[in-house]
């Protein structure tokens, strides 16, 4: 029944004759289309373990554009040693295959631990993405509250589909996708620990939460969003409740307890224990953690020119602008925070550990569509219970933790440079007309832009979805290939004929698309190599030399960390660089334009988000011009 990984299913509980992961067990309610989710999940294939020789070969090939000849020769020797018959590689491969037979997904749990819960940098900028929605049509407190009420109603509308298991199953290239991540994003929260964090998901408890948390002027509230009969509050009821929250939090000098969540995880882990020593604080924190999501009703943001307004909104969504602005009006551990400003700005920030961007974007697309519909039922609001203010007792110790967190977030906010651009000359339409994959076209343009700035190629990461497999997360598309290197080197060379440029472009685009196909089919190299390394640790064996090699470190030093996140709504997503001297690049290709958010750190003199943005625009334009100059027959 469970395909190739059916032998032992760990962490499973029996429910009505079938098995599901323990953490997904939910009581079956009368409204739920019982088992729909489960039977879909059961039909999904398990993530394969690629053949060892294939990964070794592909690893060496992937190094070609980023390692020099000597490095490559040395690495080739290490790889040969690793993969030889009876060697360490074979032993680890067998261990990994065994793990794959005894788990639902050999990678997912390792990945969540390593990429997120054991990663100790602040979640802010370093891990949690921001999402900027188009500016909405309001400009004052009343408009902010009205919109926020609609937004809550829209999320609850989406939640009904989650609760009833009636979400339409998504697919990629006609193949159904794993839907598990949708069940992880609401009512969940990250909890800081001393060495590693954890995630709690209250949606799976016997009494799932009925409230959201709201923050305004750095003060937190618990707002029940369901009536006692289980029906969600209507928009006018929600509006009334939000008004009550705003009136009860007029004080402007409240201690910004939420700013603690912006800290380095080890520091926050320690401060957390100090914070929850107090019973009131513990209860307040628990109410936030349990809430369905957090709504941040933001205060003012810096005044900027029209041209800068999208970049400024990206800052607001990514880190809140520092302690002087809205960074304290957050609980960054919360999986999902919606952010609504007074000036029509709105968007979200999400803690990445439980899910990738696409399910969050699908939820937000639904919410935006919902907010555009006229208001439906109206109900009397007078008898609703007062939203509960979540109090915090601030001891001198906690006060000093807050001050330290303020200093750190201000440094981080000051260091981050972010540039949002709308590339308006074309979108997916142009590459499609030239029979090229739009995503590959954009990635090749990024390679050209980087080469033009630095005269070299760099290790480049693009997220590929593994959701074709049960509990699948991501693998890496290595966008710097030998084909892209040949293209970028030839493109600005005056002796290269246009025909040759176009030919090299087509080859680079094809190479990228073929790497993408490999990755989404579970045959890329990065997660497999990681798995082999972790298997060595698990079996208490020595770490293979290929992982101690400086080239391996170089291959993982992603100066370009990129991700395509498409959406129906014309929005832009953003995240920080993953290395101090790198760029974060998130893009949303629409039919006739492309939204980009580029980030870099000011402390690195070599990087500049604005310069990269300009270079990408130039690269896209020049690539189109080359295509248009080529004779039609060629296309
Ligand atoms: N000629 C004409 N059209 C083409 C084409 C070609 N040679 N190749 C592709 N297209 C079309 C596709 O049919 C598709 O059409 P649509 O707009 O009607 O859907 C469109 O162009 C886009 O395809 P492409 O640009 O190749 O990209 P993709 O949609 O397959 O996406 C990835 C590629 C890597 C982004 C995707 O596979 C993926 O993994 N996405 C998830 C990434 C993710 O999780 N990000 C967030 C991480 S938190
Ligand atoms: C709102 C969606 C933002 C996208 C976030 C994203 O792409 O995260 C990547 C996840 C992964 O596993 O590839 C990581 N990255 C930001 C470092 C590219």
XYZ file of C-alpha atoms and ligand atoms in Angstrom:
701
model
C 0.000 0.000 0.000
C 2.876 2.370 0.734
C 4.818 1.583 -2.414
C 8.539 1.132 -2.072
C 8.677 2.422 1.479
C 5.944 0.214 2.868
C 7.908 -2.097 5.101
C 7.937 -0.255 8.382
C 6.162 3.010 8.713
C 7.572 4.972 11.594
C 5.587 7.411 13.658
C 2.298 6.190 12.235
C -0.991 5.625 13.979
C -3.838 3.472 12.809
C -6.956 5.393 11.920
C -9.859 3.393 10.618
C -7.709 0.678 9.114
C -5.282 3.050 7.447
C -2.084 4.675 8.599
C -1.098 8.307 8.733
C 1.764 10.149 10.360
C 1.199 10.487 14.103
C 1.417 14.245 13.892
C -1.425 14.353 11.395
C -3.922 12.446 13.484
C -7.017 14.543 13.891
C -10.412 13.577 15.232
C -12.801 13.054 12.357
C -15.539 15.667 12.530
C -18.913 15.382 10.908
C -18.054 18.006 8.287
C -14.781 16.509 7.155
C -14.694 14.483 3.978
C -12.912 11.794 5.935
C -9.864 10.273 4.389
C -9.780 12.362 1.228
C -6.427 13.837 2.200
C -5.157 10.522 3.399
C -6.049 8.568 0.296
C -4.435 11.236 -1.854
C -1.250 11.164 0.207
C -1.131 7.380 0.087
C -1.091 7.429 -3.680
C 2.034 9.587 -3.854
C 5.399 7.997 -4.598
C 8.242 8.029 -2.068
C 11.293 10.208 -2.661
C 13.878 8.034 -4.439
C 17.530 7.730 -3.475
C 19.410 8.460 -6.722
C 22.110 6.002 -7.879
C 25.493 6.744 -6.293
C 27.478 6.760 -9.559
C 24.996 9.161 -11.155
C 25.301 11.662 -8.301
C 29.096 11.437 -8.293
C 29.282 12.107 -12.034
C 26.776 14.938 -11.854
C 28.608 16.480 -8.906
C 31.855 16.719 -10.860
C 30.001 18.168 -13.866
C 28.283 20.755 -11.660
C 31.662 21.913 -10.326
C 33.062 22.744 -13.774
C 31.840 26.363 -13.976
C 32.829 27.241 -10.391
C 36.055 25.350 -9.598
C 39.448 25.854 -11.268
C 41.313 23.064 -13.061
C 43.534 22.073 -10.122
C 40.669 22.013 -7.677
C 38.645 19.936 -10.082
C 41.422 17.378 -10.532
C 41.794 16.977 -6.772
C 38.045 16.629 -6.264
C 37.777 14.055 -9.047
C 40.268 11.872 -7.181
C 38.315 12.183 -3.940
C 35.083 11.329 -5.740
C 36.643 8.250 -7.378
C 37.885 7.048 -4.020
C 34.460 7.647 -2.481
C 32.495 5.737 -5.116
C 34.828 2.791 -5.739
C 33.452 -0.735 -5.300
C 33.323 -1.708 -1.644
C 34.141 1.871 -0.566
C 32.567 4.224 1.926
C 30.151 5.640 -0.669
C 28.567 2.248 -1.312
C 28.171 1.568 2.375
C 26.479 4.914 2.981
C 24.301 4.469 -0.085
C 23.054 1.145 1.292
C 22.346 2.802 4.645
C 20.421 5.553 2.919
C 18.396 3.074 0.874
C 17.523 1.261 4.056
C 16.433 4.519 5.644
C 14.277 5.213 2.571
C 12.513 1.872 3.028
C 11.728 2.527 6.659
C 10.578 6.157 6.555
C 7.891 7.986 4.666
C 10.500 10.326 3.249
C 14.202 9.692 3.908
C 15.019 13.385 3.709
C 12.230 15.531 5.178
C 12.927 15.147 8.887
C 16.684 15.590 8.433
C 16.040 18.629 6.268
C 13.728 20.380 8.735
C 16.234 19.845 11.518
C 19.311 20.877 9.600
C 18.032 23.660 7.372
C 15.792 25.226 9.984
C 15.598 24.048 13.570
C 19.351 23.624 14.104
C 20.188 26.738 12.086
C 20.922 29.368 14.738
C 20.951 32.638 12.835
C 17.894 34.868 13.437
C 14.869 33.705 11.455
C 14.445 37.350 10.462
C 16.131 38.036 7.097
C 18.170 34.800 7.279
C 15.278 32.375 6.958
C 11.756 33.839 7.026
C 10.553 35.278 3.702
C 8.400 38.342 3.309
C 5.539 38.771 0.880
C 4.350 42.142 -0.413
C 0.810 42.464 -1.736
C -0.255 45.215 -4.126
C -1.014 48.412 -2.241
C -4.644 48.395 -1.152
C -7.078 51.231 -1.434
C -7.041 52.721 2.097
C -5.049 55.365 3.871
C -6.163 55.557 7.487
C -6.874 53.584 10.644
C -10.476 52.880 9.674
C -9.389 51.506 6.307
C -6.691 49.429 7.990
C -9.227 47.842 10.345
C -11.779 47.253 7.572
C -9.216 45.550 5.382
C -7.781 43.505 8.263
C -11.279 42.249 9.146
C -11.833 41.107 5.565
C -8.434 39.477 5.540
C -9.207 37.462 8.695
C -12.513 36.349 7.174
C -10.650 35.306 4.012
C -8.151 33.187 5.953
C -10.981 31.514 7.868
C -12.684 30.783 4.554
C -9.511 29.054 3.345
C -9.170 27.255 6.672
C -12.565 25.638 6.102
C -11.114 23.913 3.054
C -8.167 22.705 5.116
C -10.416 21.493 7.941
C -12.804 19.747 5.560
C -10.004 18.323 3.466
C -11.564 19.844 0.385
C -8.521 21.685 -0.918
C -8.101 20.973 -4.603
C -5.054 18.786 -5.158
C -2.315 20.701 -6.970
C -0.237 19.229 -9.737
C 3.001 19.894 -11.566
C 3.222 18.827 -15.182
C 0.072 16.749 -14.658
C 1.489 14.891 -11.628
C -0.327 15.325 -8.279
C 1.575 17.051 -5.484
C 1.922 16.353 -1.783
C -0.583 18.511 0.108
C 0.851 18.010 3.587
C 2.314 21.511 3.909
C -1.174 23.026 3.882
C -1.840 21.228 7.156
C 1.274 22.721 8.749
C 0.858 26.456 8.287
C -2.071 27.397 10.521
C -2.122 27.120 14.325
C 1.562 26.357 14.439
C 4.636 28.068 15.824
C 8.371 27.660 16.199
C 9.619 27.385 19.791
C 13.158 28.522 20.550
C 15.496 26.051 22.235
C 19.005 26.266 23.629
C 20.662 24.271 20.855
C 17.824 23.562 18.478
C 14.265 24.797 18.074
C 11.065 22.816 17.680
C 7.686 23.336 16.021
C 4.284 22.881 17.648
C 1.164 22.441 15.581
C -2.034 22.938 17.543
C -4.271 22.200 14.570
C -3.644 18.571 15.398
C -4.618 18.771 19.050
C -7.950 17.450 20.286
C -9.065 21.055 20.853
C -7.778 23.070 17.925
C -7.521 26.810 18.615
C -10.399 29.146 17.857
C -8.462 32.389 18.177
C -5.921 34.490 16.364
C -3.349 36.777 17.953
C -3.313 40.465 17.095
C -0.533 42.933 17.745
C -0.912 46.693 17.732
C 1.541 49.254 19.189
C 3.692 46.286 20.332
C 0.808 44.927 22.481
C -0.664 41.480 21.972
C -4.278 40.318 22.103
C -6.114 37.047 21.858
C -9.099 37.393 19.554
C -11.646 34.582 19.338
C -12.731 34.323 15.726
C -15.458 31.681 16.059
C -18.822 31.926 17.748
C -19.786 29.287 20.298
C -21.769 27.453 17.585
C -18.575 27.062 15.550
C -19.429 29.630 12.886
C -16.727 32.173 12.062
C -17.259 35.796 13.099
C -18.553 37.936 10.258
C -16.574 40.836 8.843
C -18.486 43.456 10.799
C -18.044 41.476 14.014
C -14.325 41.225 13.318
C -14.171 44.937 12.561
C -15.854 45.720 15.850
C -13.403 43.493 17.728
C -10.377 45.012 15.993
C -11.627 48.485 16.903
C -11.806 47.369 20.536
C -8.236 46.074 20.301
C -6.962 49.323 18.830
C -8.698 51.411 21.509
C -7.242 49.200 24.235
C -3.692 49.598 22.920
C -3.288 53.324 22.427
C -0.239 53.463 24.681
C 2.836 54.089 22.533
C 5.524 53.122 25.033
C 4.750 49.464 25.642
C 7.789 47.197 25.873
C 8.201 45.463 22.498
C 8.361 41.887 23.835
C 7.941 40.522 20.303
C 11.315 41.938 19.313
C 12.899 39.074 21.269
C 11.882 36.789 18.393
C 14.249 38.654 16.046
C 17.301 37.477 18.006
C 19.942 34.909 17.243
C 18.282 31.620 18.164
C 20.687 30.705 20.982
C 20.188 34.095 22.656
C 16.429 33.911 22.175
C 16.434 30.326 23.505
C 17.992 31.588 26.739
C 15.844 34.719 26.967
C 12.753 32.573 26.333
C 13.394 30.576 29.494
C 13.748 33.808 31.472
C 10.567 35.171 29.904
C 8.339 32.188 30.608
C 9.522 31.782 34.211
C 6.683 34.191 34.994
C 3.246 32.531 34.891
C 1.477 35.447 33.180
C 4.180 35.669 30.528
C 4.018 31.927 29.963
C 0.262 32.084 29.399
C 0.572 35.052 27.043
C 3.278 33.338 24.995
C 1.212 30.137 24.863
C -1.793 32.088 23.540
C 0.335 33.510 20.705
C 1.892 30.149 19.894
C -1.515 28.432 19.823
C -3.255 31.085 17.753
C -4.352 30.272 14.199
C -2.106 33.068 12.908
C -0.887 36.509 13.966
C -2.272 39.736 12.590
C 0.108 42.695 12.869
C -1.649 46.062 12.732
C 1.374 48.192 11.972
C 2.175 51.753 12.876
C 3.828 54.330 10.669
C 6.658 53.524 8.264
C 9.361 55.905 6.985
C 8.203 58.354 4.301
C 9.689 57.400 0.948
C 9.346 58.349 -2.699
C 6.868 56.511 -4.919
C 9.768 54.740 -6.626
C 11.019 53.348 -3.299
C 7.617 52.382 -1.911
C 7.726 48.705 -2.954
C 11.240 48.266 -1.588
C 10.111 49.947 1.635
C 7.124 47.579 1.831
C 9.521 44.642 1.348
C 11.524 45.894 4.336
C 8.340 46.086 6.383
C 7.421 42.496 5.502
C 10.923 41.077 5.886
C 12.041 42.617 9.189
C 9.715 45.467 10.113
C 12.235 48.304 9.697
C 14.038 48.018 13.057
C 13.062 48.823 16.650
C 12.028 52.385 15.800
C 9.425 51.131 13.336
C 7.582 47.815 13.311
C 10.088 45.063 14.192
C 8.603 44.898 17.694
C 5.090 44.554 16.311
C 5.732 40.908 15.392
C 6.114 37.413 16.755
C 8.580 36.089 14.185
C 8.359 32.505 15.504
C 4.752 32.390 14.356
C 4.401 30.371 11.159
C 2.120 32.914 9.552
C 1.902 36.642 10.255
C -0.267 38.939 8.202
C 0.876 42.531 8.232
C -1.409 45.471 7.542
C -0.180 49.063 7.635
C -2.268 52.237 7.879
C -1.289 53.425 4.417
C -2.625 50.530 2.335
C 0.556 48.451 2.588
C -0.060 44.831 3.375
C 1.630 41.508 3.140
C 2.975 38.692 5.247
C 5.993 37.146 6.845
C 6.270 33.428 7.406
C 8.514 31.188 9.423
C 9.911 28.772 6.898
C 10.411 25.541 8.860
C 6.946 23.989 8.357
C 6.364 24.822 4.668
C 7.628 26.250 1.384
C 6.336 29.403 -0.259
C 3.776 27.970 -2.702
C 1.174 26.804 -0.117
C 1.474 30.159 1.676
C 1.037 31.954 -1.642
C -2.014 29.833 -2.525
C -3.580 30.792 0.812
C -2.785 34.456 0.230
C -4.116 34.374 -3.350
C -7.374 33.041 -1.917
C -7.462 35.737 0.758
C -6.851 38.530 -1.766
C -9.631 37.226 -3.991
C -11.891 37.042 -0.954
C -11.132 40.628 0.092
C -12.251 41.832 -3.338
C -15.732 40.374 -2.922
C -18.476 42.463 -1.359
C -19.235 41.843 2.298
C -21.784 39.083 2.898
C -23.751 38.532 6.119
C -23.896 41.135 8.862
C -24.433 40.165 12.481
C -24.884 41.976 15.778
C -21.503 42.618 17.340
C -22.555 44.011 20.686
C -22.557 40.779 22.694
C -19.108 39.562 21.710
C -16.599 38.936 24.509
C -13.856 41.549 24.918
C -10.635 40.480 23.165
C -8.165 39.362 25.825
C -5.083 41.483 26.285
C -1.979 39.329 26.694
C -0.011 40.837 29.538
C 3.723 40.620 30.094
C 5.604 41.282 33.312
C 8.891 42.833 32.327
C 11.620 42.096 34.870
C 14.946 43.967 34.640
C 16.474 40.825 33.100
C 13.849 40.713 30.357
C 14.157 44.436 29.826
C 17.848 43.951 29.175
C 17.110 41.055 26.761
C 14.737 43.378 24.906
C 17.379 46.113 24.704
C 19.913 43.640 23.351
C 17.418 42.370 20.784
C 16.728 45.969 19.710
C 20.437 46.557 19.110
C 20.789 43.339 17.079
C 17.749 43.899 14.880
C 18.779 47.502 14.258
C 22.190 46.309 13.088
C 20.608 43.641 10.879
C 18.001 46.042 9.479
C 20.728 48.597 8.760
C 22.793 45.957 7.019
C 20.105 44.688 4.664
C 19.779 46.322 1.297
C 16.683 45.382 -0.643
C 15.574 46.446 -4.079
C 12.206 45.572 -5.570
C 11.762 46.101 -9.296
C 9.014 45.442 -11.758
C 10.608 44.404 -15.023
C 7.869 45.674 -17.281
C 9.224 45.010 -20.798
C 8.053 41.418 -20.961
C 7.224 38.375 -18.871
C 6.762 34.686 -19.611
C 5.302 35.657 -23.006
C 8.633 36.379 -24.725
C 10.581 33.230 -23.784
C 7.453 31.167 -24.529
C 7.178 32.718 -27.995
C 10.773 31.640 -28.567
C 9.943 28.142 -27.304
C 12.046 28.504 -24.197
C 11.256 27.800 -20.569
C 10.627 31.220 -18.942
C 12.173 30.149 -15.657
C 15.316 28.886 -17.385
C 15.476 32.102 -19.444
C 15.376 34.220 -16.272
C 18.015 32.060 -14.586
C 20.325 32.368 -17.588
C 19.787 36.152 -17.495
C 20.808 36.100 -13.818
C 23.979 34.259 -14.771
C 24.722 36.866 -17.418
C 24.033 39.723 -14.985
C 26.348 38.235 -12.361
C 29.087 37.608 -14.929
C 28.858 41.162 -16.192
C 29.374 42.458 -12.650
C 32.112 40.078 -11.499
C 33.648 38.464 -14.618
C 33.175 35.001 -13.115
C 30.428 32.479 -12.375
C 29.323 31.660 -8.840
C 27.614 28.734 -7.149
C 23.927 29.441 -7.722
C 20.941 27.935 -5.917
C 17.430 27.760 -7.259
C 14.689 26.024 -5.265
C 13.118 23.015 -6.930
C 10.006 21.497 -5.485
C 10.061 17.836 -4.407
C 6.320 17.856 -3.735
C 5.738 15.191 -6.364
C 6.892 12.909 -3.515
C 5.170 12.316 -0.222
C 6.279 14.924 2.363
C 8.667 16.340 -0.254
C 10.325 19.708 0.356
C 13.040 21.034 -2.005
C 16.251 20.218 -3.820
C 18.755 22.529 -5.491
C 18.859 23.456 -9.142
C 22.473 24.487 -9.776
C 21.936 27.249 -12.297
C 25.622 27.799 -13.079
C 26.339 25.118 -15.682
C 29.066 24.628 -18.284
C 26.496 25.676 -20.878
C 25.594 28.885 -19.014
C 29.299 29.643 -18.503
C 29.968 29.309 -22.252
C 27.007 31.567 -22.978
C 27.877 34.363 -20.544
C 31.540 34.385 -21.602
C 30.667 34.631 -25.288
C 27.739 37.027 -25.077
C 29.636 40.293 -24.672
C 32.565 39.206 -26.772
C 32.558 41.463 -29.861
C 33.842 38.628 -32.015
C 30.819 36.422 -31.279
C 28.224 36.418 -34.078
C 24.590 36.870 -33.086
C 23.697 33.394 -34.400
C 26.256 31.881 -32.074
C 25.004 33.922 -29.132
C 21.487 32.655 -29.721
C 22.734 29.123 -30.134
C 24.659 29.275 -26.831
C 21.635 30.882 -25.158
C 19.376 28.052 -26.303
C 21.860 25.484 -25.046
C 22.124 27.215 -21.654
C 18.335 27.477 -21.335
C 17.907 23.799 -22.304
C 20.605 22.732 -19.827
C 18.786 24.629 -17.081
C 15.417 23.105 -17.936
C 16.932 19.653 -18.007
C 18.527 20.190 -14.543
C 15.083 21.345 -13.350
C 13.488 18.130 -14.634
C 16.173 16.109 -12.935
C 15.628 17.975 -9.650
C 11.833 17.777 -9.507
C 12.113 14.058 -10.285
C 14.340 13.505 -7.250
C 17.540 13.010 -9.273
C 19.508 16.130 -8.349
C 22.708 15.908 -6.336
C 22.546 18.226 -3.348
C 20.076 16.513 -1.043
C 21.564 13.121 -1.958
C 25.081 14.276 -1.039
C 23.723 15.768 2.173
C 21.963 12.474 2.915
C 25.198 10.512 2.414
C 27.002 12.857 4.785
C 24.274 12.633 7.431
C 24.200 8.865 7.044
C 27.917 8.792 7.907
C 27.196 10.828 11.032
C 24.239 8.604 11.914
C 26.362 5.457 11.554
C 29.185 7.148 13.504
C 31.556 6.673 10.579
C 34.263 9.127 9.615
C 33.073 11.989 7.423
C 34.051 11.142 3.827
C 36.868 13.257 2.385
C 34.653 14.666 -0.401
C 32.753 16.613 2.260
C 35.930 18.010 3.847
C 37.128 19.220 0.456
C 37.319 23.024 0.078
C 35.546 22.675 -3.276
C 32.508 21.223 -1.508
C 32.458 24.311 0.737
C 32.795 26.497 -2.364
C 29.953 24.642 -4.075
C 27.718 25.401 -1.096
C 28.699 29.061 -0.900
C 25.734 30.343 -2.874
C 26.441 33.922 -3.843
C 23.218 33.768 -5.795
C 20.386 32.254 -3.761
C 17.282 32.354 -5.915
C 13.717 31.182 -6.010
C 10.783 31.482 -8.346
C 7.539 31.953 -6.441
C 4.616 32.424 -8.805
C 1.265 33.778 -7.675
C -2.086 34.808 -9.137
C -1.931 38.130 -7.297
C 0.572 40.628 -8.645
C 2.817 40.411 -5.608
C 6.486 40.104 -4.803
C 8.244 37.836 -2.330
C 11.623 38.545 -0.755
C 14.342 36.953 1.372
C 17.885 37.727 2.450
C 21.188 36.455 1.043
C 22.403 33.138 2.505
C 26.088 34.163 2.612
C 27.582 37.505 3.741
C 28.870 38.279 0.236
C 25.862 37.090 -1.721
C 22.466 38.027 -3.067
C 18.955 36.799 -2.391
C 16.829 36.926 -5.548
C 13.135 36.106 -5.528
C 11.047 36.552 -8.655
C 7.468 36.154 -9.727
C 7.104 35.857 -13.501
C 3.710 37.059 -14.713
C 2.639 36.890 -18.355
C 3.867 40.334 -19.423
C 6.124 41.471 -16.586
C 8.343 40.037 -13.863
C 8.486 41.138 -10.216
C 11.917 40.846 -8.635
C 13.222 41.408 -5.122
C 17.011 41.475 -4.799
C 18.777 41.634 -1.443
C 22.373 42.056 -0.304
C 24.266 43.174 2.802
C 25.632 46.704 3.069
C 28.615 45.431 5.067
C 29.813 43.641 1.944
C 31.439 46.175 -0.334
C 31.293 43.950 -3.386
C 27.542 43.446 -3.431
C 24.776 45.923 -4.241
C 21.155 44.868 -4.701
C 20.363 47.876 -6.897
C 23.299 47.168 -9.205
C 22.287 43.549 -9.588
C 18.709 44.621 -10.334
C 19.953 46.911 -13.095
C 22.247 44.223 -14.460
C 19.366 41.725 -14.579
C 17.182 44.206 -16.457
C 20.011 44.776 -18.919
C 20.626 41.049 -19.361
C 16.941 40.304 -20.019
C 16.717 43.123 -22.566
C 19.913 42.112 -24.351
C 18.896 38.472 -24.506
C 15.574 39.411 -26.082
C 17.343 41.707 -28.553
C 19.653 38.859 -29.600
C 16.656 36.578 -30.146
C 14.888 39.227 -32.195
C 17.926 39.761 -34.391
C 18.138 36.040 -35.189
C 16.458 34.895 -38.432
C 12.957 33.495 -37.805
C 13.894 30.090 -39.269
C 16.348 29.649 -36.428
C 13.506 30.071 -33.946
N 8.238 26.607 -24.810
C 7.083 27.216 -24.504
N 6.576 27.262 -23.246
C 7.279 26.672 -22.270
C 8.503 26.019 -22.507
C 8.977 25.983 -23.865
N 10.126 25.384 -24.180
N 8.968 25.523 -21.365
C 8.076 25.858 -20.399
N 7.043 26.532 -20.950
C 5.835 27.035 -20.291
C 5.279 26.005 -19.322
O 4.385 25.152 -19.992
C 4.584 26.875 -18.289
O 3.343 27.309 -18.822
P 2.189 28.003 -17.901
O 2.585 29.437 -17.714
O 0.989 27.880 -18.750
O 2.132 27.221 -16.647
C 5.456 28.087 -18.217
O 6.179 28.120 -19.454
C 6.416 28.093 -17.036
O 7.343 27.037 -17.146
P 8.857 27.195 -16.681
O 9.242 28.615 -16.779
O 9.704 26.209 -17.394
O 8.862 26.920 -15.139
P 8.008 25.996 -14.212
O 6.669 26.593 -13.992
O 8.083 24.594 -14.686
O 8.830 26.185 -12.862
C 10.396 25.633 -11.173
C 10.146 25.750 -12.670
C 11.803 25.141 -10.923
C 10.244 27.012 -10.534
C 9.348 24.647 -10.595
O 9.559 23.373 -11.146
C 9.423 24.494 -9.108
O 10.064 23.594 -8.595
N 8.707 25.374 -8.366
C 8.707 25.394 -6.948
C 9.741 26.347 -6.450
C 9.538 26.612 -5.001
O 9.090 25.772 -4.249
N 9.866 27.852 -4.602
C 9.686 28.308 -3.292
C 10.573 27.645 -2.326
S 10.129 28.144 -0.709
C 7.219 33.547 -0.137
C 8.139 32.536 -0.686
C 9.571 32.805 -0.537
C 10.462 31.712 -1.072
C 11.354 31.146 -0.063
C 12.358 30.181 -0.630
O 12.548 30.053 -1.799
O 13.066 29.503 0.257
C 14.032 28.550 -0.179
C 13.619 27.199 0.345
C 14.336 26.040 -0.193
O 14.384 25.000 0.471
O 14.857 26.109 -1.290
C 15.363 28.951 0.419
N 15.998 30.147 -0.130
C 15.291 31.365 0.219
C 17.341 30.211 0.467
C 16.157 30.093 -1.600
